[in-house]
């Protein structure tokens, strides 16, 4: 597994601060219901790692754009991620009471507020994308198509449905990957593609290479998540360690063993980095993100 | 209250058949999870009145467009309406077991499937709008902005949050109207505006007049809903008669009395029709819709 140096964390910290500030500013606007707005702010501004926005910005950088063009699309993607966590945590779904070390939204507020906040965050993501400053009209439409597909019945939501159907079942590696490609992979892939779409006339070849990178990284992210569930520290990962095992959720270590899962992670990382071989130093933020994803401890 | 003749029902029937066929065809595509897709189909194809799609198509007609240009936007709006019903019916929200005379989605399937189907339907609405055939690029973006605002925290979802906070409280007429303007009014207004946006270069004056029409009609729709809850037949309205009263939900008849509510309905209808005075026979479908909304028995 590669080392990651300070500069990786510098990229990430820089991106995260910009994203956090923009999210905070944008989500402060008036809502019809004060409680709804509080639940939305609580759900979005809860100190996430902002991996998807960082990937979006890093992809924009890889095609020669700067952070400004990708900032609003990156924030829109984070809204979708935040809404999915709020809904996934609900009693009828994963029934989680702890997220990022804090009570989940339906515990901190109530179930109805959590459902509604998730619903409103999804709508807000599309509102922000439709208005994204500095992005051409056709690119905004393509971003909306990309995000809608990635988070819908053939993407993230479809993956969560497969996940719920899979609890207690023994999946093959192929079935496990199908689930993850939908549940987390689709949004990670969309983050990278949407970042690249900020560049006017981005080449199909570049877009395809970045997509390959994102697909491998999305799976690597999930393998690392599964490993952290076994090896991680509850206080650091922000949720009870071993919670996947306790729920009999299918995982990579359960299928491949610990050593096998680590090897799989390393090979996915290699594939992700190889996909970037035609890019110069402008793709260094993406390379750093790949290193970060597999080296992260929470 | 005006009579409505056969031609009103002919408009509506014609629109509804086109919308139902398009929804059926479009929502048949492959989903990652069979159960999710079933829940989505059950939620959308359950025989709704399709009032919002009809308003969208009738508004397109009023600005000289034909049904084809408005069909996909109309279907997208119906997806949003269907998702909102599925989520509103959940145990943590209105806890309804019956809708359109059938078990609600979380009863027919399960709560997790109902939450996910709602989430996926919202995403699908934006996917369809982004791709709407025969609509100019800028108009598609404006439609997406319009729909996202109408169904988000300052629109439909915000209104549902106000509604939940209002149960058991005594609201003033102004507070009741604020709730309804968000909860149902915003999407009805968006339906009309989106229909009008199908016409390239639609005039601001026309758009404003249609918006006034839609605002009044949205409130009239809700007054009639409240009246039907008291006067309607359970078998015809598809939910238990008197269910608002049983929940101590604030209603127009509770605030204004039965006669007062009927008078309010009639004045809203008059205002809606007056808003269309600069339109010729091309706005007859909209006029017919207004008559239908107040004369409907379910």
Short mmCIF file of C-alpha atoms in Angstrom, two decimals, chain A:
data_model
loop_
_atom_site.label_atom_id
_atom_site.label_comp_id
_atom_site.label_asym_id
_atom_site.label_seq_id
_atom_site.Cartn_x
_atom_site.Cartn_y
_atom_site.Cartn_z
CA UNK A 1 0.00 0.00 0.00
CA UNK A 2 1.52 3.37 -0.98
CA UNK A 3 2.42 6.02 1.54
CA UNK A 4 0.54 9.25 1.26
CA UNK A 5 2.38 12.39 2.08
CA UNK A 6 1.35 15.69 3.57
CA UNK A 7 0.41 17.11 0.19
CA UNK A 8 -2.45 14.60 -0.10
CA UNK A 9 -3.91 15.88 3.11
CA UNK A 10 -3.31 19.43 1.93
CA UNK A 11 -5.38 18.83 -1.21
CA UNK A 12 -8.12 17.25 0.80
CA UNK A 13 -8.08 19.87 3.57
CA UNK A 14 -8.15 22.68 1.06
CA UNK A 15 -11.04 21.14 -0.87
CA UNK A 16 -12.92 20.28 2.29
CA UNK A 17 -12.69 23.79 3.67
CA UNK A 18 -13.96 25.31 0.44
CA UNK A 19 -16.80 22.78 0.22
CA UNK A 20 -17.77 23.16 3.89
CA UNK A 21 -17.86 26.95 3.60
CA UNK A 22 -19.95 26.83 0.41
CA UNK A 23 -22.38 24.28 1.87
CA UNK A 24 -22.73 26.32 5.06
CA UNK A 25 -23.39 29.53 3.13
CA UNK A 26 -25.81 28.01 0.62
CA UNK A 27 -27.86 25.97 3.05
CA UNK A 28 -28.43 28.93 5.35
CA UNK A 29 -31.22 30.29 3.17
CA UNK A 30 -34.80 30.51 4.34
CA UNK A 31 -36.88 27.31 4.62
CA UNK A 32 -40.64 27.02 5.00
CA UNK A 33 -40.12 25.11 8.26
CA UNK A 34 -37.44 25.95 10.82
CA UNK A 35 -37.26 22.38 12.06
CA UNK A 36 -36.84 21.08 8.52
CA UNK A 37 -34.01 23.51 7.89
CA UNK A 38 -32.29 22.55 11.15
CA UNK A 39 -32.50 18.88 10.20
CA UNK A 40 -31.08 19.64 6.75
CA UNK A 41 -28.17 21.64 8.21
CA UNK A 42 -27.50 18.98 10.84
CA UNK A 43 -27.42 16.29 8.16
CA UNK A 44 -25.13 18.14 5.76
CA UNK A 45 -22.83 20.08 8.06
CA UNK A 46 -21.98 17.17 10.34
CA UNK A 47 -18.29 17.04 9.51
CA UNK A 48 -18.15 14.51 6.69
CA UNK A 49 -14.90 13.69 4.92
CA UNK A 50 -16.24 15.25 1.68
CA UNK A 51 -14.63 12.53 -0.43
CA UNK A 52 -17.13 12.86 -3.29
CA UNK A 53 -16.81 16.65 -3.58
CA UNK A 54 -13.03 16.27 -3.41
CA UNK A 55 -13.16 13.74 -6.26
CA UNK A 56 -15.34 16.09 -8.29
CA UNK A 57 -12.90 18.98 -7.79
CA UNK A 58 -9.86 16.77 -8.39
CA UNK A 59 -11.41 15.54 -11.66
CA UNK A 60 -12.04 19.12 -12.76
CA UNK A 61 -8.39 19.83 -12.02
CA UNK A 62 -7.36 16.80 -14.10
CA UNK A 63 -9.04 18.33 -17.18
CA UNK A 64 -7.52 21.76 -16.61
CA UNK A 65 -10.31 23.46 -14.67
CA UNK A 66 -9.87 25.16 -11.34
CA UNK A 67 -11.75 24.62 -8.11
CA UNK A 68 -14.29 27.43 -8.71
CA UNK A 69 -16.00 25.78 -11.66
CA UNK A 70 -16.49 22.53 -9.77
CA UNK A 71 -17.46 23.92 -6.37
CA UNK A 72 -21.24 24.06 -6.74
CA UNK A 73 -21.53 20.71 -8.56
CA UNK A 74 -19.31 19.23 -5.81
CA UNK A 75 -21.64 20.61 -3.14
CA UNK A 76 -24.71 19.27 -4.99
CA UNK A 77 -23.17 15.81 -4.99
CA UNK A 78 -22.54 16.06 -1.25
CA UNK A 79 -26.23 16.89 -0.72
CA UNK A 80 -27.14 13.62 -2.43
CA UNK A 81 -24.63 11.72 -0.29
CA UNK A 82 -25.94 13.39 2.89
CA UNK A 83 -29.57 12.62 2.02
CA UNK A 84 -28.71 8.98 1.34
CA UNK A 85 -27.05 8.63 4.75
CA UNK A 86 -30.08 10.15 6.51
CA UNK A 87 -32.48 7.77 4.77
CA UNK A 88 -30.21 4.72 5.09
CA UNK A 89 -29.98 5.30 8.86
CA UNK A 90 -33.78 5.22 9.32
CA UNK A 91 -35.32 2.51 11.55
CA UNK A 92 -36.97 0.86 8.53
CA UNK A 93 -33.59 0.67 6.76
CA UNK A 94 -30.27 0.15 8.59
CA UNK A 95 -31.65 1.45 11.92
CA UNK A 96 -28.43 3.23 12.89
CA UNK A 97 -28.33 5.57 15.85
CA UNK A 98 -24.78 6.82 15.41
CA UNK A 99 -23.16 8.48 12.40
CA UNK A 100 -19.88 10.41 12.32
CA UNK A 101 -19.83 10.10 16.12
CA UNK A 102 -23.16 11.93 16.54
CA UNK A 103 -26.78 10.80 16.85
CA UNK A 104 -28.29 10.14 13.42
CA UNK A 105 -30.84 12.68 12.14
CA UNK A 106 -33.94 10.71 13.15
CA UNK A 107 -32.53 10.38 16.69
CA UNK A 108 -31.44 14.02 16.97
CA UNK A 109 -34.77 15.23 15.50
CA UNK A 110 -37.48 12.73 14.61
CA UNK A 111 -38.23 10.23 11.88
CA UNK A 112 -40.57 12.45 9.87
CA UNK A 113 -38.06 15.31 9.89
CA UNK A 114 -35.31 12.94 8.77
CA UNK A 115 -37.38 11.62 5.85
CA UNK A 116 -38.38 15.15 4.79
CA UNK A 117 -34.86 16.56 5.18
CA UNK A 118 -33.55 13.80 2.93
CA UNK A 119 -36.25 14.49 0.37
CA UNK A 120 -35.54 18.23 0.42
CA UNK A 121 -31.77 17.71 0.11
CA UNK A 122 -32.27 15.64 -3.01
CA UNK A 123 -34.38 18.36 -4.62
CA UNK A 124 -31.84 21.01 -3.59
CA UNK A 125 -29.02 19.11 -5.29
CA UNK A 126 -30.78 19.35 -8.65
CA UNK A 127 -31.68 23.00 -8.02
CA UNK A 128 -28.01 23.83 -7.42
CA UNK A 129 -26.83 21.88 -10.46
CA UNK A 130 -29.35 23.58 -12.73
CA UNK A 131 -27.95 26.95 -11.57
CA UNK A 132 -24.25 26.01 -11.35
CA UNK A 133 -22.29 29.20 -12.11
CA UNK A 134 -19.61 29.10 -14.79
CA UNK A 135 -20.84 25.83 -16.30
CA UNK A 136 -22.22 25.75 -19.85
CA UNK A 137 -25.87 24.98 -20.38
CA UNK A 138 -25.37 21.62 -22.09
CA UNK A 139 -22.87 20.58 -19.41
CA UNK A 140 -25.35 21.43 -16.65
CA UNK A 141 -27.99 19.26 -18.32
CA UNK A 142 -25.52 16.40 -18.72
CA UNK A 143 -24.53 16.77 -15.06
CA UNK A 144 -28.17 16.57 -14.02
CA UNK A 145 -28.68 13.44 -16.15
CA UNK A 146 -25.50 11.92 -14.74
CA UNK A 147 -26.42 12.64 -11.14
CA UNK A 148 -30.07 11.58 -11.51
CA UNK A 149 -29.06 8.24 -13.02
CA UNK A 150 -26.31 7.69 -10.45
CA UNK A 151 -28.59 8.26 -7.48
CA UNK A 152 -31.74 6.59 -8.78
CA UNK A 153 -33.24 3.13 -9.21
CA UNK A 154 -30.35 1.93 -11.36
CA UNK A 155 -27.76 3.55 -9.12
CA UNK A 156 -27.47 4.39 -5.44
CA UNK A 157 -31.08 3.75 -4.44
CA UNK A 158 -31.10 0.50 -6.42
CA UNK A 159 -27.93 -0.54 -4.58
CA UNK A 160 -29.47 0.17 -1.19
CA UNK A 161 -32.46 -1.98 -2.21
CA UNK A 162 -30.11 -4.83 -3.19
CA UNK A 163 -28.23 -4.34 0.09
CA UNK A 164 -31.42 -4.68 2.18
CA UNK A 165 -32.40 -7.80 0.24
CA UNK A 166 -28.92 -9.28 0.84
CA UNK A 167 -28.78 -9.14 4.65
CA UNK A 168 -28.25 -12.65 5.97
CA UNK A 169 -27.64 -14.05 2.47
CA UNK A 170 -24.39 -15.48 1.19
CA UNK A 171 -23.45 -13.50 -1.92
CA UNK A 172 -20.87 -14.37 -4.55
CA UNK A 173 -18.09 -11.87 -5.21
CA UNK A 174 -19.91 -10.83 -8.39
CA UNK A 175 -23.14 -10.19 -6.54
CA UNK A 176 -21.32 -8.25 -3.83
CA UNK A 177 -19.63 -6.08 -6.48
CA UNK A 178 -22.93 -5.50 -8.28
CA UNK A 179 -24.41 -4.26 -5.02
CA UNK A 180 -21.48 -1.91 -4.31
CA UNK A 181 -21.23 -0.66 -7.91
CA UNK A 182 -24.79 0.58 -7.46
CA UNK A 183 -24.85 1.59 -3.81
CA UNK A 184 -21.62 3.59 -3.56
CA UNK A 185 -19.85 3.17 -6.90
CA UNK A 186 -22.41 4.98 -9.03
CA UNK A 187 -22.20 8.22 -7.04
CA UNK A 188 -18.39 8.12 -6.89
CA UNK A 189 -18.28 7.60 -10.65
CA UNK A 190 -20.75 10.47 -11.12
CA UNK A 191 -18.62 12.72 -8.89
CA UNK A 192 -15.60 12.23 -11.15
CA UNK A 193 -17.56 12.55 -14.40
CA UNK A 194 -19.38 15.67 -13.22
CA UNK A 195 -16.05 17.24 -12.24
CA UNK A 196 -14.67 16.49 -15.71
CA UNK A 197 -17.80 17.91 -17.35
CA UNK A 198 -16.95 21.38 -15.98
CA UNK A 199 -14.35 21.62 -18.78
CA UNK A 200 -15.91 22.78 -22.07
CA UNK A 201 -15.44 20.11 -24.74
CA UNK A 202 -13.74 17.52 -22.54
CA UNK A 203 -12.56 14.60 -24.71
CA UNK A 204 -14.41 11.28 -24.62
CA UNK A 205 -11.07 9.52 -24.15
CA UNK A 206 -10.32 11.52 -21.01
CA UNK A 207 -13.84 11.01 -19.72
CA UNK A 208 -13.57 7.26 -20.26
CA UNK A 209 -10.20 7.03 -18.51
CA UNK A 210 -11.53 9.02 -15.56
CA UNK A 211 -14.58 6.76 -15.44
CA UNK A 212 -12.36 3.67 -15.25
CA UNK A 213 -10.42 5.33 -12.44
CA UNK A 214 -13.65 6.12 -10.60
CA UNK A 215 -15.09 2.63 -11.00
CA UNK A 216 -12.01 1.01 -9.49
CA UNK A 217 -11.78 3.62 -6.76
CA UNK A 218 -15.43 3.17 -5.84
CA UNK A 219 -14.92 -0.54 -5.26
CA UNK A 220 -11.63 0.09 -3.41
CA UNK A 221 -13.45 2.50 -1.15
CA UNK A 222 -15.95 -0.20 -0.22
CA UNK A 223 -13.28 -2.86 0.40
CA UNK A 224 -11.53 -0.42 2.75
CA UNK A 225 -14.87 0.31 4.45
CA UNK A 226 -15.36 -3.40 5.09
CA UNK A 227 -11.81 -3.72 6.41
CA UNK A 228 -12.31 -0.75 8.73
CA UNK A 229 -15.46 -2.34 10.10
CA UNK A 230 -13.29 -5.22 11.30
CA UNK A 231 -10.02 -3.47 12.07
CA UNK A 232 -11.16 0.07 12.86
CA UNK A 233 -11.69 1.78 16.18
CA UNK A 234 -15.31 2.68 17.04
CA UNK A 235 -14.29 6.14 18.22
CA UNK A 236 -12.38 6.86 15.03
CA UNK A 237 -14.84 5.41 12.51
CA UNK A 238 -17.78 7.01 14.33
CA UNK A 239 -19.98 3.92 14.40
CA UNK A 240 -19.80 0.65 16.36
CA UNK A 241 -16.93 -1.52 15.12
CA UNK A 242 -18.08 -4.91 13.81
CA UNK A 243 -21.58 -3.65 13.00
CA UNK A 244 -21.58 -5.27 9.53
CA UNK A 245 -20.70 -8.65 11.06
CA UNK A 246 -23.34 -8.22 13.76
CA UNK A 247 -25.96 -7.72 11.01
CA UNK A 248 -24.67 -10.59 8.90
CA UNK A 249 -24.05 -8.15 6.06
CA UNK A 250 -22.03 -9.66 3.22
CA UNK A 251 -18.51 -8.15 3.14
CA UNK A 252 -15.25 -8.57 1.22
CA UNK A 253 -13.34 -9.98 4.22
CA UNK A 254 -16.16 -12.49 4.80
CA UNK A 255 -15.84 -13.63 1.17
CA UNK A 256 -12.09 -13.31 0.58
CA UNK A 257 -10.59 -13.41 4.06
CA UNK A 258 -8.66 -10.48 5.53
CA UNK A 259 -5.51 -11.06 3.46
CA UNK A 260 -7.55 -11.62 0.31
CA UNK A 261 -9.53 -8.43 0.86
CA UNK A 262 -6.31 -6.44 1.36
CA UNK A 263 -4.88 -7.88 -1.85
CA UNK A 264 -8.09 -7.05 -3.74
CA UNK A 265 -7.89 -3.48 -2.43
CA UNK A 266 -4.31 -3.15 -3.60
CA UNK A 267 -5.13 -4.44 -7.08
CA UNK A 268 -8.10 -2.05 -7.41
CA UNK A 269 -5.85 0.82 -6.38
CA UNK A 270 -3.30 -0.20 -9.01
CA UNK A 271 -6.00 -0.29 -11.67
CA UNK A 272 -7.29 3.13 -10.63
CA UNK A 273 -3.82 4.68 -10.87
CA UNK A 274 -3.07 2.93 -14.20
CA UNK A 275 -6.23 4.48 -15.65
CA UNK A 276 -4.63 7.90 -15.14
CA UNK A 277 -1.41 7.08 -17.01
CA UNK A 278 -2.16 9.43 -19.92
CA UNK A 279 -2.59 12.36 -17.53
CA UNK A 280 0.27 14.54 -16.30
CA UNK A 281 0.67 16.23 -12.93
CA UNK A 282 -2.76 17.83 -13.35
CA UNK A 283 -4.16 14.47 -12.20
CA UNK A 284 -2.05 14.41 -9.04
CA UNK A 285 -5.01 15.38 -6.86
CA UNK A 286 -6.88 12.33 -8.22
CA UNK A 287 -3.83 10.13 -7.56
CA UNK A 288 -3.62 11.55 -4.05
CA UNK A 289 -7.32 10.81 -3.51
CA UNK A 290 -6.77 7.19 -4.52
CA UNK A 291 -3.94 6.87 -2.03
CA UNK A 292 -6.06 8.51 0.63
CA UNK A 293 -9.06 6.26 0.10
CA UNK A 294 -7.12 3.09 0.78
CA UNK A 295 -4.95 4.54 3.56
CA UNK A 296 -7.77 6.23 5.49
CA UNK A 297 -8.47 5.03 9.00
CA UNK A 298 -12.10 6.14 9.21
#
